[in-house]
Amino acid sequence: MKQLYHSYFKYVFGSGIFIYLLLLSFHQILAQERCAVPQLLEERESKYPELSTEKFEKWISEKKKLRFQSSQRNQSNLVQIPVVFHVIHNGEPVGIGGNLLKSRIDRQLEILNEDFNRLNTDATETLEEFSNLAASFEIEFIYAKQDPDGFETNGIVRMPGSQASYGYQERAILSSESYWPAEDYLNIWVADLANGSLGWAEFPVSNLPGLDAASNNRLIDGVTLDYVYFGENPDSPSFESKGRTATHEMGHFFGLRHIWGDGGCSVDDYCEDTPFASRSSTGCDLAKTTCESLDMAQNFMDYTNDACMNIFTLDQKSRVRTVVENSPRRKSLTESVGLEEPPVFNRDLGLTEINSQYTGSCSGNFTPQIKIKNQGLFPLDQYSIQMLVDGELTETLTFNETLESGEEKEVFFSLLNFEETAEYSIFYSLNLEGNFQDERLDNNQKTEYFQKLENADLPYEKKFNNNINSWFIRNGDEEESWQIYDEAIGIPFYENRQNFGQKEEIISPIFDFTTLDVPELSFVFSQVADSIPNRVSIYASYDCGRNFDDLIFSNSITDISTAYTVDSVFTPQFRLDWDTVKIDLNRLRDEESVCFNIVAENRLGNNFYVSQFKIEESSKKNREIGIVKWQEINPLICEERLEGKLVIKNIGRENISNYKIEILNNGSLIKDYILNEELLVAGQDTEVDILIEQPEQNVGEFEIRAITNGVEGEIANSFYLPFEKNCIEELPPLRLVFNGSNSNNWFEFNPEKDKGWEYSSADFAVKSNSSEITTESSEDWLISPLLDVSNTNYLGLIFDVSYRKALRQSEKFEIYLSDDNGANFRTLIYSKSGDSLATSFGNDVPTQLVWRNEFIDLSPYVYRDKIRLAFKATHDNGQNIYLKNITFFVGQSPPPPYPNVRKPFVIYPNPAKNDLNLHLNLEIAEEGYFQILDMKGNVILDFTEPKILNQFISFDVSQLAEGMYILRLRTNRFSASERFMIQK
């Protein structure tokens, strides 16, 4: 290993250190964006600890030693690597945009060979300090000579992509656009890359046993390059591309790390002849010195400009050659059939292209067609092709026309008509007729499938209860696919994690959307929160399953993880393991023939499930106003009017400029607000100031109606505001006693009229019933009595809370304080939600609650004569919030825990010297009469407290003589006494 010498610097130039750190931070940001390999390595290692850097480096170190000891190190052993360039463009003609000219691709291949073999013309510019370390890797990259089907190729595939650009997180999508088996071909994808990345590469793995499942990400193995920095491009931004991005990423592909180790002076790149560096280099600073040595800024594994790069080192060569000779899918490249010319036969007739592996049509009519090609050297003039449908010979075409060597012919069969709803297999078999035999038969057969889909009426609901019935699976790779589970369908991704990038499809029936006014699709799903969640997409087809081109949903936008990660096969067990996504399909309302394809893509995650698929009229109207919540209001009236803010939201599809708010009492309109001044955009909310005069009755309920008018007529949504004239005052201390009907002057405010706060006898607590409330952002309030704090200097609130956080749902708990004598709640004193509120985590209903004690100092608010508190739960249909031991106590800090004894009070220390502490813990607050007596019964001290409950009181007993005394407490309910001793 290299020796590392540390040097410490102290900056004393005012803002100089800030500028230095700012530039360093900016430099690091640029470095992170240029090459995504560090992120890929971090992602892989977190997912598969068995592929850790430590284990890989230990393996490669041992292999390097063995290689050094063998005769390999002295041999000149040129190896060839077959390359295929997948040019993924946006439909441009060749030579425009990302659809690069072949000449530019040719030049990039030349640059790779020059740089890897020290044939680059700028090799003479290597600094003298490093020139003796320069190495040739003796690796030659060549265009693949035959494709995976054994046909001749030029090593370039051009394909329009499904996305305009790709980030490294979407590399499975990119590779699925075009891919050749990574065991035999070095895949190089050239595309428009997102997020500033110039490229990335998949890092090699060891050949140690036990790594098959973790390392077999063959479907993404290769190198990815941004087309702008591909080959020579004098117009590339930041720096002029000279093709060194490919050289850099190819170094990663063969196991080289960034020269600065992606860390600092203490982080190694595991090559002994590359100096340590504290960070990457940019530009071309050849004098850059960090870690007490000159940096090798010209190394291809740094971030310098292309024109500055010119060297790989001897130990980098040793590392790369070790990988080439030992790592799976690196060693196999050197033995690939792609290096060989395709086999040449005198007579070789083959099938090349069919319509597609799966197809369909609305009418059931299908015209089969296929291409045949003369792959042999001799012309052929007698051949036939048979078509079998579901195993039965349907048609034979015989040809007596010459097909020259290399010539292709497109063949059309008679129109087929499939009337029954089913899947049909169409098998083609090519035969050479006459006196000669076909010398290669493995390219003479192909199969495709036609699916005649069922028509289904709308509205439609499919529950996957042990069947898929009118749905069809498309399993093109013949690997894992959709399976039927209890109450759901799913894909066993967990057992097949090696098949990264594989797509599994299932096709719906055909629907006529002209029968719905405002269609909406929803599906119920379940999957755990893996670090790389499975990709789930839904595509629409307007030609009955022939083409699925319209993406209507993707979880790249909407996260659909529902449960916490598990280290085994995930099976949904609890209500919260499932969730629903709703998709607005209003744009399809004029389409007569629509079917859907649910596509789940293997991204090394756990199993994915769907239990229900539904299409129905959307509950969302064109013009509709919803009432979201009240703010700053107290429904407990003393002498004041009810006033506050009503939060309303445009929950319709259209922008609204006129609507009204009506307030009713016992069905009679008492006030309305006509609002037509401000445009309310769809999805936007706003506040409306509301003032309601004090009602005549003591208890009642206002109905608040938000009304709009449109083509659907009048649409009104109601919100209910219960009220009560409640001016009963309580003195602190006070404890919430909420055991069924007796709420001890506490008030529940439930504006949606759903199931609000209630007492749970099993838990001796109040609970929020969030698990039963499905209304979005529904609220429930629990409001305290009016507290008289006019004679209180210090006041505290303590309570215990329990909340089990589900993965997807997030309840919120807040406490508001009214410091205007109880008129309105405007002061937020406590707010926690989700993870911060949680005392435990899980989708299962807890068998035992986990509690956390909370304390809030209310002393800053006792300057007012009266205060109220409101406890508000905002629901998300997740787990319930539980509260107990809600207590107001006199004091500025929480009292110590009460001893585990069944006594109304305890005193300590005992014996006492100067102070005696009295800790009360009564069930019910009431007046208390205290006495301290000596053993003869003489009263030394007596006083009365108007209300006692849970106080913590200290007495000064320093003036008492040594001896035994009695503390006596008497209330209307009991009398108790305790002895204590004074000891000086």
Tab-separated table of N, CA and C in Angstrom, residues 140-243:
chain	number	residue	atom	x	y	z
A	140	GLU	N	-7.627	-5.230	-27.076
A	140	GLU	CA	-8.127	-4.659	-28.318
A	140	GLU	C	-9.642	-4.795	-28.355
A	141	PHE	N	-10.308	-3.668	-28.556
A	141	PHE	CA	-11.761	-3.653	-28.692
A	141	PHE	C	-12.112	-3.720	-30.179
A	142	ILE	N	-12.965	-4.674	-30.541
A	142	ILE	CA	-13.353	-4.806	-31.950
A	142	ILE	C	-14.874	-4.853	-32.043
A	143	TYR	N	-15.411	-4.423	-33.152
A	143	TYR	CA	-16.837	-4.594	-33.390
A	143	TYR	C	-17.180	-6.079	-33.349
A	144	ALA	N	-18.302	-6.410	-32.700
A	144	ALA	CA	-18.772	-7.794	-32.729
A	144	ALA	C	-18.992	-8.221	-34.181
A	145	LYS	N	-18.638	-9.443	-34.475
A	145	LYS	CA	-18.706	-9.925	-35.853
A	145	LYS	C	-20.004	-10.669	-36.156
A	146	GLN	N	-20.617	-11.230	-35.101
A	146	GLN	CA	-21.910	-11.880	-35.312
A	146	GLN	C	-22.830	-11.517	-34.156
A	147	ASP	N	-24.128	-11.439	-34.452
A	147	ASP	CA	-25.092	-11.072	-33.411
A	147	ASP	C	-25.508	-12.313	-32.632
A	148	PRO	N	-26.337	-12.164	-31.600
A	148	PRO	CA	-26.705	-13.331	-30.782
A	148	PRO	C	-27.409	-14.440	-31.553
A	149	ASP	N	-28.009	-14.103	-32.706
A	149	ASP	CA	-28.661	-15.135	-33.529
A	149	ASP	C	-27.705	-15.783	-34.535
A	150	GLY	N	-26.440	-15.361	-34.493
A	150	GLY	CA	-25.468	-15.946	-35.405
A	150	GLY	C	-25.382	-15.276	-36.741
A	151	PHE	N	-26.068	-14.123	-36.922
A	151	PHE	CA	-26.015	-13.416	-38.191
A	151	PHE	C	-24.895	-12.379	-38.181
A	152	GLU	N	-24.458	-12.029	-39.338
A	152	GLU	CA	-23.395	-11.036	-39.473
A	152	GLU	C	-23.874	-9.681	-38.969
A	153	THR	N	-22.994	-8.922	-38.342
A	153	THR	CA	-23.344	-7.608	-37.810
A	153	THR	C	-22.174	-6.653	-37.965
A	154	ASN	N	-22.483	-5.358	-37.971
A	154	ASN	CA	-21.416	-4.346	-37.952
A	154	ASN	C	-21.173	-3.823	-36.545
A	155	GLY	N	-21.832	-4.418	-35.532
A	155	GLY	CA	-21.598	-4.036	-34.148
A	155	GLY	C	-22.288	-2.748	-33.736
A	156	ILE	N	-23.242	-2.257	-34.521
A	156	ILE	CA	-23.967	-1.033	-34.186
A	156	ILE	C	-25.459	-1.318	-34.297
A	157	VAL	N	-26.207	-0.994	-33.231
A	157	VAL	CA	-27.662	-1.133	-33.222
A	157	VAL	C	-28.260	0.244	-32.981
A	158	ARG	N	-29.176	0.640	-33.816
A	158	ARG	CA	-29.841	1.945	-33.650
A	158	ARG	C	-31.291	1.692	-33.240
A	159	MET	N	-31.738	2.389	-32.176
A	159	MET	CA	-33.064	2.133	-31.646
A	159	MET	C	-33.645	3.419	-31.063
A	160	PRO	N	-34.872	3.807	-31.470
A	160	PRO	CA	-35.512	4.949	-30.800
A	160	PRO	C	-35.859	4.578	-29.363
A	161	GLY	N	-35.567	5.477	-28.441
A	161	GLY	CA	-35.790	5.181	-27.035
A	161	GLY	C	-37.198	5.509	-26.586
A	162	SER	N	-37.588	4.956	-25.445
A	162	SER	CA	-38.910	5.232	-24.875
A	162	SER	C	-38.901	6.482	-24.009
A	163	GLN	N	-37.696	7.027	-23.732
A	163	GLN	CA	-37.583	8.244	-22.941
A	163	GLN	C	-36.671	9.226	-23.662
A	164	ALA	N	-36.872	10.505	-23.358
A	164	ALA	CA	-36.023	11.523	-23.965
A	164	ALA	C	-34.614	11.474	-23.395
A	165	SER	N	-34.485	11.112	-22.121
A	165	SER	CA	-33.172	11.012	-21.483
A	165	SER	C	-33.254	9.982	-20.364
A	166	TYR	N	-32.073	9.592	-19.844
A	166	TYR	CA	-32.003	8.522	-18.861
A	166	TYR	C	-31.028	8.890	-17.750
A	167	GLY	N	-31.443	8.703	-16.500
A	167	GLY	CA	-30.541	8.821	-15.377
A	167	GLY	C	-29.997	7.452	-15.001
A	168	TYR	N	-28.989	7.414	-14.140
A	168	TYR	CA	-28.389	6.121	-13.801
A	168	TYR	C	-29.388	5.234	-13.059
A	169	GLN	N	-30.384	5.853	-12.375
A	169	GLN	CA	-31.398	5.036	-11.719
A	169	GLN	C	-32.288	4.326	-12.734
A	170	GLU	N	-32.264	4.806	-13.998
A	170	GLU	CA	-33.105	4.226	-15.046
A	170	GLU	C	-32.297	3.392	-16.026
A	171	ARG	N	-31.160	2.888	-15.577
A	171	ARG	CA	-30.289	2.149	-16.498
A	171	ARG	C	-30.928	0.841	-16.937
A	172	ALA	N	-31.833	0.280	-16.107
A	172	ALA	CA	-32.515	-0.943	-16.546
A	172	ALA	C	-33.458	-0.642	-17.694
A	173	ILE	N	-34.080	0.517	-17.670
A	173	ILE	CA	-34.954	0.902	-18.785
A	173	ILE	C	-34.116	1.099	-20.042
A	174	LEU	N	-32.990	1.808	-19.892
A	174	LEU	CA	-32.125	2.061	-21.038
A	174	LEU	C	-31.625	0.755	-21.638
A	175	SER	N	-31.163	-0.149	-20.810
A	175	SER	CA	-30.607	-1.395	-21.339
A	175	SER	C	-31.691	-2.263	-21.978
A	176	SER	N	-32.916	-2.112	-21.497
A	176	SER	CA	-33.993	-2.919	-22.087
A	176	SER	C	-34.391	-2.421	-23.475
A	177	GLU	N	-33.992	-1.198	-23.830
A	177	GLU	CA	-34.282	-0.699	-25.179
A	177	GLU	C	-33.545	-1.536	-26.229
A	178	SER	N	-32.327	-1.949	-25.884
A	178	SER	CA	-31.541	-2.799	-26.786
A	178	SER	C	-30.458	-3.469	-25.958
A	179	TYR	N	-30.344	-4.774	-26.078
A	179	TYR	CA	-29.419	-5.519	-25.219
A	179	TYR	C	-28.975	-6.789	-25.919
A	180	TRP	N	-27.677	-7.080	-25.813
A	180	TRP	CA	-27.136	-8.365	-26.247
A	180	TRP	C	-26.524	-9.053	-25.024
A	181	PRO	N	-26.534	-10.371	-24.966
A	181	PRO	CA	-26.067	-11.081	-23.763
A	181	PRO	C	-24.690	-10.604	-23.302
A	182	ALA	N	-24.626	-10.180	-22.039
A	182	ALA	CA	-23.408	-9.562	-21.518
A	182	ALA	C	-22.275	-10.558	-21.341
A	183	GLU	N	-22.562	-11.847	-21.367
A	183	GLU	CA	-21.488	-12.832	-21.282
A	183	GLU	C	-20.624	-12.824	-22.544
A	184	ASP	N	-21.238	-12.430	-23.675
A	184	ASP	CA	-20.541	-12.537	-24.956
A	184	ASP	C	-20.276	-11.196	-25.633
A	185	TYR	N	-20.914	-10.125	-25.130
A	185	TYR	CA	-20.770	-8.835	-25.793
A	185	TYR	C	-20.589	-7.727	-24.755
A	186	LEU	N	-19.661	-6.815	-25.024
A	186	LEU	CA	-19.514	-5.623	-24.193
A	186	LEU	C	-20.528	-4.595	-24.708
A	187	ASN	N	-21.622	-4.462	-23.969
A	187	ASN	CA	-22.672	-3.532	-24.361
A	187	ASN	C	-22.244	-2.108	-24.044
A	188	ILE	N	-22.294	-1.231	-25.032
A	188	ILE	CA	-22.052	0.196	-24.813
A	188	ILE	C	-23.302	0.935	-25.281
A	189	TRP	N	-24.013	1.541	-24.299
A	189	TRP	CA	-25.215	2.299	-24.627
A	189	TRP	C	-24.842	3.767	-24.785
A	190	VAL	N	-25.274	4.366	-25.867
A	190	VAL	CA	-25.009	5.774	-26.155
A	190	VAL	C	-26.358	6.468	-26.227
A	191	ALA	N	-26.596	7.435	-25.314
A	191	ALA	CA	-27.908	8.062	-25.227
A	191	ALA	C	-27.769	9.456	-24.638
A	192	ASP	N	-28.879	10.132	-24.536
A	192	ASP	CA	-28.929	11.427	-23.855
A	192	ASP	C	-29.104	11.138	-22.375
A	193	LEU	N	-28.078	11.452	-21.567
A	193	LEU	CA	-28.110	11.126	-20.147
A	193	LEU	C	-28.585	12.327	-19.338
A	194	ALA	N	-29.287	12.039	-18.262
A	194	ALA	CA	-29.883	13.082	-17.424
A	194	ALA	C	-28.974	13.429	-16.254
A	195	ASN	N	-29.309	14.523	-15.585
A	195	ASN	CA	-28.688	14.946	-14.322
A	195	ASN	C	-27.200	15.229	-14.433
A	196	GLY	N	-26.735	15.610	-15.606
A	196	GLY	CA	-25.338	16.009	-15.748
A	196	GLY	C	-24.353	14.874	-15.838
A	197	SER	N	-24.795	13.633	-15.825
A	197	SER	CA	-23.862	12.507	-15.924
A	197	SER	C	-23.308	12.410	-17.336
A	198	LEU	N	-21.989	12.207	-17.437
A	198	LEU	CA	-21.372	11.962	-18.735
A	198	LEU	C	-21.346	10.474	-19.053
A	199	GLY	N	-21.486	9.657	-17.997
A	199	GLY	CA	-21.481	8.222	-18.235
A	199	GLY	C	-21.391	7.439	-16.946
A	200	TRP	N	-21.471	6.146	-17.064
A	200	TRP	CA	-21.262	5.232	-15.942
A	200	TRP	C	-20.962	3.843	-16.498
A	201	ALA	N	-20.564	2.962	-15.618
A	201	ALA	CA	-20.278	1.578	-16.015
A	201	ALA	C	-20.580	0.666	-14.842
A	202	GLU	N	-20.952	-0.556	-15.135
A	202	GLU	CA	-21.149	-1.552	-14.082
A	202	GLU	C	-19.793	-2.111	-13.678
A	203	PHE	N	-19.551	-2.151	-12.367
A	203	PHE	CA	-18.282	-2.609	-11.829
A	203	PHE	C	-18.237	-4.135	-11.860
A	204	PRO	N	-17.073	-4.741	-12.080
A	204	PRO	CA	-16.990	-6.205	-12.091
A	204	PRO	C	-17.150	-6.778	-10.689
A	205	VAL	N	-17.340	-8.084	-10.619
A	205	VAL	CA	-17.433	-8.783	-9.342
A	205	VAL	C	-16.409	-9.911	-9.330
A	206	SER	N	-16.212	-10.467	-8.148
A	206	SER	CA	-15.274	-11.577	-8.030
A	206	SER	C	-15.916	-12.857	-8.547
A	207	ASN	N	-15.137	-13.903	-8.612
A	207	ASN	CA	-15.696	-15.209	-8.983
A	207	ASN	C	-15.819	-16.109	-7.767
A	208	LEU	N	-15.959	-15.486	-6.577
A	208	LEU	CA	-16.108	-16.276	-5.367
A	208	LEU	C	-17.454	-16.993	-5.360
A	209	PRO	N	-17.543	-18.167	-4.735
A	209	PRO	CA	-18.835	-18.877	-4.692
A	209	PRO	C	-19.841	-18.109	-3.836
A	210	GLY	N	-21.116	-18.332	-4.119
A	210	GLY	CA	-22.172	-17.738	-3.314
A	210	GLY	C	-22.620	-16.375	-3.757
A	211	LEU	N	-22.078	-15.868	-4.873
A	211	LEU	CA	-22.430	-14.520	-5.320
A	211	LEU	C	-23.376	-14.516	-6.512
A	212	ASP	N	-23.855	-15.673	-6.896
A	212	ASP	CA	-24.634	-15.747	-8.135
A	212	ASP	C	-25.840	-14.827	-8.125
A	213	ALA	N	-26.644	-14.924	-7.073
A	213	ALA	CA	-27.880	-14.133	-7.056
A	213	ALA	C	-27.582	-12.650	-6.982
A	214	ALA	N	-26.553	-12.282	-6.237
A	214	ALA	CA	-26.261	-10.863	-6.038
A	214	ALA	C	-25.608	-10.228	-7.248
A	215	SER	N	-24.748	-10.961	-7.920
A	215	SER	CA	-23.931	-10.344	-8.964
A	215	SER	C	-24.494	-10.511	-10.364
A	216	ASN	N	-25.533	-11.334	-10.493
A	216	ASN	CA	-25.972	-11.678	-11.834
A	216	ASN	C	-26.922	-10.634	-12.425
A	217	ASN	N	-26.497	-9.359	-12.373
A	217	ASN	CA	-27.284	-8.293	-12.993
A	217	ASN	C	-26.859	-8.151	-14.453
A	218	ARG	N	-26.922	-9.245	-15.157
A	218	ARG	CA	-26.405	-9.326	-16.520
A	218	ARG	C	-27.141	-8.396	-17.476
A	219	LEU	N	-28.405	-8.081	-17.177
A	219	LEU	CA	-29.213	-7.322	-18.121
A	219	LEU	C	-28.855	-5.838	-18.153
A	220	ILE	N	-28.004	-5.383	-17.245
A	220	ILE	CA	-27.561	-3.985	-17.286
A	220	ILE	C	-26.043	-3.890	-17.379
A	221	ASP	N	-25.361	-5.016	-17.506
A	221	ASP	CA	-23.906	-5.011	-17.474
A	221	ASP	C	-23.354	-4.385	-18.751
A	222	GLY	N	-22.521	-3.370	-18.574
A	222	GLY	CA	-21.924	-2.704	-19.715
A	222	GLY	C	-21.505	-1.288	-19.363
A	223	VAL	N	-21.363	-0.448	-20.381
A	223	VAL	CA	-20.909	0.939	-20.236
A	223	VAL	C	-21.958	1.838	-20.870
A	224	THR	N	-22.253	2.947	-20.230
A	224	THR	CA	-23.227	3.916	-20.748
A	224	THR	C	-22.554	5.270	-20.906
A	225	LEU	N	-22.779	5.919	-22.053
A	225	LEU	CA	-22.106	7.182	-22.372
A	225	LEU	C	-23.117	8.197	-22.898
A	226	ASP	N	-22.917	9.443	-22.505
A	226	ASP	CA	-23.730	10.520	-23.063
A	226	ASP	C	-23.257	10.809	-24.485
A	227	TYR	N	-24.183	10.936	-25.417
A	227	TYR	CA	-23.810	11.060	-26.829
A	227	TYR	C	-23.016	12.332	-27.109
A	228	VAL	N	-23.217	13.370	-26.276
A	228	VAL	CA	-22.501	14.633	-26.499
A	228	VAL	C	-21.005	14.452	-26.252
A	229	TYR	N	-20.651	13.588	-25.279
A	229	TYR	CA	-19.236	13.366	-24.938
A	229	TYR	C	-18.724	12.047	-25.495
A	230	PHE	N	-19.361	11.587	-26.560
A	230	PHE	CA	-18.970	10.338	-27.197
A	230	PHE	C	-18.074	10.670	-28.392
A	231	GLY	N	-16.907	10.015	-28.445
A	231	GLY	CA	-15.974	10.278	-29.546
A	231	GLY	C	-15.462	11.704	-29.521
A	232	GLU	N	-15.080	12.198	-30.670
A	232	GLU	CA	-14.532	13.557	-30.750
A	232	GLU	C	-15.657	14.537	-31.058
A	233	ASN	N	-15.792	15.547	-30.200
A	233	ASN	CA	-16.835	16.551	-30.378
A	233	ASN	C	-16.303	17.899	-29.890
A	234	PRO	N	-15.819	18.742	-30.784
A	234	PRO	CA	-15.279	20.044	-30.385
A	234	PRO	C	-16.345	20.971	-29.811
A	235	ASP	N	-17.646	20.634	-29.998
A	235	ASP	CA	-18.720	21.508	-29.522
A	235	ASP	C	-19.295	21.069	-28.175
A	236	SER	N	-18.685	20.080	-27.547
A	236	SER	CA	-19.219	19.642	-26.252
A	236	SER	C	-18.992	20.720	-25.200
A	237	PRO	N	-19.944	20.928	-24.285
A	237	PRO	CA	-19.786	21.949	-23.254
A	237	PRO	C	-18.767	21.526	-22.205
A	238	SER	N	-18.382	22.474	-21.367
A	238	SER	CA	-17.438	22.251	-20.255
A	238	SER	C	-16.009	22.012	-20.738
A	239	PHE	N	-15.821	21.041	-21.617
A	239	PHE	CA	-14.508	20.780	-22.190
A	239	PHE	C	-14.710	20.072	-23.525
A	240	GLU	N	-13.714	20.117	-24.368
A	240	GLU	CA	-13.809	19.489	-25.678
A	240	GLU	C	-13.655	17.981	-25.540
A	241	SER	N	-14.660	17.260	-26.036
A	241	SER	CA	-14.604	15.804	-25.954
A	241	SER	C	-13.600	15.250	-26.956
A	242	LYS	N	-12.705	14.426	-26.439
A	242	LYS	CA	-11.776	13.692	-27.280
A	242	LYS	C	-11.928	12.190	-27.072
A	243	GLY	N	-13.131	11.802	-26.606
A	243	GLY	CA	-13.431	10.377	-26.468
A	243	GLY	C	-12.928	9.754	-25.192
